[in-house]
Amino acid sequence: VQIIKIKFKGKNEYVFNLHLEAFDFNAKQEQLIFLQTLIKEFQPIAVCGDFNTLPQGQNKKLEIDYSNDYAIDLLPKIMSEYKDIFGNFLTFPTKKENCRLDYIWVRNDLNAKIIDLNIVF
């Protein structure tokens, strides 16, 4: 997790950028629990990056079998104070995108939206 401190509306705020484990689902679960601790400590305005986690309700059997990925259910609980504004953009696999593993979460009290999003490889 990269923790970025910025000035926003005259006060110090934080933005998290991260890239979670892709293949070891137990390690990813540990990373999410650690992320939850960091969120409580810093209360970032945004948490974004490659979570390597399918959104709830998406097909769990793709190129990688996500059937045993507990992060799919854990992530929304950890991010309950945030809204996912990433939208329906597909990001994986490269050049044959059929799912999304990336997120942009912003605090519920912020009015934020994606203006433009381009995946650059």
PDB file of C-alpha atoms in Angstrom:
ATOM      1  CA  VAL A   1       0.000   0.000   0.000  1.00  0.00           C
ATOM      2  CA  GLN A   2       1.280   3.416  -0.953  1.00  0.00           C
ATOM      3  CA  ILE A   3      -0.088   6.070   1.393  1.00  0.00           C
ATOM      4  CA  ILE A   4      -0.176   9.509  -0.178  1.00  0.00           C
ATOM      5  CA  LYS A   5      -0.736  12.583   1.985  1.00  0.00           C
ATOM      6  CA  ILE A   6      -2.372  15.502   0.139  1.00  0.00           C
ATOM      7  CA  LYS A   7      -3.851  18.890   0.987  1.00  0.00           C
ATOM      8  CA  PHE A   8      -7.578  18.775   0.215  1.00  0.00           C
ATOM      9  CA  LYS A   9      -9.872  21.676   1.057  1.00  0.00           C
ATOM     10  CA  GLY A  10      -7.191  23.082   3.358  1.00  0.00           C
ATOM     11  CA  LYS A  11      -6.514  19.980   5.430  1.00  0.00           C
ATOM     12  CA  ASN A  12      -4.305  16.927   5.258  1.00  0.00           C
ATOM     13  CA  GLU A  13      -6.022  13.933   3.696  1.00  0.00           C
ATOM     14  CA  TYR A  14      -4.806  10.535   2.543  1.00  0.00           C
ATOM     15  CA  VAL A  15      -5.145   8.473  -0.615  1.00  0.00           C
ATOM     16  CA  PHE A  16      -4.179   4.801  -0.730  1.00  0.00           C
ATOM     17  CA  ASN A  17      -2.885   3.108  -3.867  1.00  0.00           C
ATOM     18  CA  LEU A  18      -2.428  -0.642  -3.664  1.00  0.00           C
ATOM     19  CA  HIS A  19      -1.844  -3.877  -5.504  1.00  0.00           C
ATOM     20  CA  LEU A  20      -3.045  -6.952  -3.639  1.00  0.00           C
ATOM     21  CA  GLU A  21      -1.895 -10.555  -4.036  1.00  0.00           C
ATOM     22  CA  ALA A  22      -3.292 -12.259  -7.119  1.00  0.00           C
ATOM     23  CA  PHE A  23      -2.886 -16.009  -6.585  1.00  0.00           C
ATOM     24  CA  ASP A  24      -2.539 -16.755  -2.862  1.00  0.00           C
ATOM     25  CA  PHE A  25      -6.064 -16.068  -1.557  1.00  0.00           C
ATOM     26  CA  ASN A  26      -5.020 -16.508   2.100  1.00  0.00           C
ATOM     27  CA  ALA A  27      -2.263 -13.911   1.701  1.00  0.00           C
ATOM     28  CA  LYS A  28      -4.743 -11.543   0.052  1.00  0.00           C
ATOM     29  CA  GLN A  29      -7.141 -11.998   2.961  1.00  0.00           C
ATOM     30  CA  GLU A  30      -4.314 -11.056   5.370  1.00  0.00           C
ATOM     31  CA  GLN A  31      -3.547  -8.001   3.231  1.00  0.00           C
ATOM     32  CA  LEU A  32      -7.199  -6.922   3.373  1.00  0.00           C
ATOM     33  CA  ILE A  33      -7.288  -7.269   7.150  1.00  0.00           C
ATOM     34  CA  PHE A  34      -4.145  -5.113   7.337  1.00  0.00           C
ATOM     35  CA  LEU A  35      -5.782  -2.627   4.940  1.00  0.00           C
ATOM     36  CA  GLN A  36      -8.741  -2.424   7.307  1.00  0.00           C
ATOM     37  CA  THR A  37      -6.358  -1.426  10.124  1.00  0.00           C
ATOM     38  CA  LEU A  38      -4.760   1.266   7.943  1.00  0.00           C
ATOM     39  CA  ILE A  39      -8.165   2.637   6.926  1.00  0.00           C
ATOM     40  CA  LYS A  40      -9.161   3.011  10.573  1.00  0.00           C
ATOM     41  CA  GLU A  41      -5.883   4.788  11.332  1.00  0.00           C
ATOM     42  CA  PHE A  42      -5.678   7.174   8.362  1.00  0.00           C
ATOM     43  CA  GLN A  43      -9.325   7.440   7.195  1.00  0.00           C
ATOM     44  CA  PRO A  44      -8.308   8.043   3.572  1.00  0.00           C
ATOM     45  CA  ILE A  45     -10.543   9.957   1.181  1.00  0.00           C
ATOM     46  CA  ALA A  46      -9.840   7.353  -1.521  1.00  0.00           C
ATOM     47  CA  VAL A  47      -8.560   3.780  -1.749  1.00  0.00           C
ATOM     48  CA  CYS A  48      -7.742   2.598  -5.250  1.00  0.00           C
ATOM     49  CA  GLY A  49      -5.734   0.135  -7.253  1.00  0.00           C
ATOM     50  CA  ASP A  50      -5.592  -3.496  -8.290  1.00  0.00           C
ATOM     51  CA  PHE A  51      -7.387  -5.475  -5.588  1.00  0.00           C
ATOM     52  CA  ASN A  52      -7.188  -8.666  -7.667  1.00  0.00           C
ATOM     53  CA  THR A  53     -10.734  -9.312  -6.449  1.00  0.00           C
ATOM     54  CA  LEU A  54     -13.862  -9.744  -8.512  1.00  0.00           C
ATOM     55  CA  PRO A  55     -16.880  -7.599  -7.637  1.00  0.00           C
ATOM     56  CA  GLN A  56     -19.624  -9.495  -5.810  1.00  0.00           C
ATOM     57  CA  GLY A  57     -21.963 -11.246  -8.219  1.00  0.00           C
ATOM     58  CA  GLN A  58     -19.406 -11.622 -11.012  1.00  0.00           C
ATOM     59  CA  ASN A  59     -18.637 -15.067 -12.425  1.00  0.00           C
ATOM     60  CA  LYS A  60     -15.968 -16.625 -10.184  1.00  0.00           C
ATOM     61  CA  LYS A  61     -14.638 -19.071 -12.778  1.00  0.00           C
ATOM     62  CA  LEU A  62     -12.614 -17.202 -15.341  1.00  0.00           C
ATOM     63  CA  GLU A  63      -9.024 -17.592 -16.508  1.00  0.00           C
ATOM     64  CA  ILE A  64      -8.205 -17.811 -12.794  1.00  0.00           C
ATOM     65  CA  ASP A  65     -10.674 -19.713 -10.588  1.00  0.00           C
ATOM     66  CA  TYR A  66     -11.881 -17.290  -7.901  1.00  0.00           C
ATOM     67  CA  SER A  67     -14.304 -19.777  -6.305  1.00  0.00           C
ATOM     68  CA  ASN A  68     -12.268 -19.899  -3.076  1.00  0.00           C
ATOM     69  CA  ASP A  69     -11.434 -16.189  -2.928  1.00  0.00           C
ATOM     70  CA  TYR A  70     -12.846 -14.985   0.396  1.00  0.00           C
ATOM     71  CA  ALA A  71     -11.887 -11.421  -0.531  1.00  0.00           C
ATOM     72  CA  ILE A  72     -14.950 -11.209  -2.785  1.00  0.00           C
ATOM     73  CA  ASP A  73     -17.182 -11.138   0.320  1.00  0.00           C
ATOM     74  CA  LEU A  74     -14.668  -9.488   2.674  1.00  0.00           C
ATOM     75  CA  LEU A  75     -13.881  -6.444   0.514  1.00  0.00           C
ATOM     76  CA  PRO A  76     -17.369  -4.826   0.639  1.00  0.00           C
ATOM     77  CA  LYS A  77     -17.424  -5.222   4.435  1.00  0.00           C
ATOM     78  CA  ILE A  78     -14.036  -3.556   4.836  1.00  0.00           C
ATOM     79  CA  MET A  79     -15.021  -0.765   2.446  1.00  0.00           C
ATOM     80  CA  SER A  80     -18.492  -0.170   3.938  1.00  0.00           C
ATOM     81  CA  GLU A  81     -17.728   3.524   4.587  1.00  0.00           C
ATOM     82  CA  TYR A  82     -16.778   3.962   0.913  1.00  0.00           C
ATOM     83  CA  LYS A  83     -18.472   3.778  -2.479  1.00  0.00           C
ATOM     84  CA  ASP A  84     -16.908   2.119  -5.505  1.00  0.00           C
ATOM     85  CA  ILE A  85     -16.943   4.601  -8.388  1.00  0.00           C
ATOM     86  CA  PHE A  86     -14.891   2.531 -10.866  1.00  0.00           C
ATOM     87  CA  GLY A  87     -17.956   1.596 -12.872  1.00  0.00           C
ATOM     88  CA  ASN A  88     -18.242  -1.244 -15.350  1.00  0.00           C
ATOM     89  CA  PHE A  89     -14.816  -0.915 -16.948  1.00  0.00           C
ATOM     90  CA  LEU A  90     -13.162  -4.290 -17.616  1.00  0.00           C
ATOM     91  CA  THR A  91      -9.465  -4.577 -16.794  1.00  0.00           C
ATOM     92  CA  PHE A  92      -8.394  -8.235 -16.953  1.00  0.00           C
ATOM     93  CA  PRO A  93      -6.865 -10.122 -18.736  1.00  0.00           C
ATOM     94  CA  THR A  94      -4.789  -7.708 -20.780  1.00  0.00           C
ATOM     95  CA  LYS A  95      -6.074  -7.173 -24.319  1.00  0.00           C
ATOM     96  CA  LYS A  96      -8.960  -9.639 -23.780  1.00  0.00           C
ATOM     97  CA  GLU A  97     -10.691  -7.978 -20.854  1.00  0.00           C
ATOM     98  CA  ASN A  98     -13.673  -9.952 -19.569  1.00  0.00           C
ATOM     99  CA  CYS A  99     -13.731  -8.952 -15.905  1.00  0.00           C
ATOM    100  CA  ARG A 100     -12.557  -6.298 -13.546  1.00  0.00           C
ATOM    101  CA  LEU A 101     -10.156  -6.574 -10.617  1.00  0.00           C
ATOM    102  CA  ASP A 102      -9.568  -2.860 -10.015  1.00  0.00           C
ATOM    103  CA  TYR A 103     -11.413  -0.404  -7.815  1.00  0.00           C
ATOM    104  CA  ILE A 104     -11.622   3.259  -6.951  1.00  0.00           C
ATOM    105  CA  TRP A 105     -13.305   3.624  -3.567  1.00  0.00           C
ATOM    106  CA  VAL A 106     -14.085   7.105  -2.191  1.00  0.00           C
ATOM    107  CA  ARG A 107     -15.529   8.038   1.174  1.00  0.00           C
ATOM    108  CA  ASN A 108     -19.322   8.078   1.197  1.00  0.00           C
ATOM    109  CA  ASP A 109     -19.368  11.754   2.200  1.00  0.00           C
ATOM    110  CA  LEU A 110     -17.613  12.807  -1.021  1.00  0.00           C
ATOM    111  CA  ASN A 111     -19.314  13.570  -4.301  1.00  0.00           C
ATOM    112  CA  ALA A 112     -16.926  11.947  -6.777  1.00  0.00           C
ATOM    113  CA  LYS A 113     -17.252  10.361 -10.189  1.00  0.00           C
ATOM    114  CA  ILE A 114     -15.063   9.064 -13.007  1.00  0.00           C
ATOM    115  CA  ILE A 115     -14.767  11.631 -15.799  1.00  0.00           C
ATOM    116  CA  ASP A 116     -12.561   9.534 -18.069  1.00  0.00           C
ATOM    117  CA  LEU A 117     -10.756   6.245 -17.604  1.00  0.00           C
ATOM    118  CA  ASN A 118      -8.250   4.745 -20.000  1.00  0.00           C
ATOM    119  CA  ILE A 119      -6.320   1.565 -19.341  1.00  0.00           C
ATOM    120  CA  VAL A 120      -2.709   2.101 -20.427  1.00  0.00           C
ATOM    121  CA  PHE A 121      -0.546  -0.994 -20.790  1.00  0.00           C
TER     122      PHE A 121
END
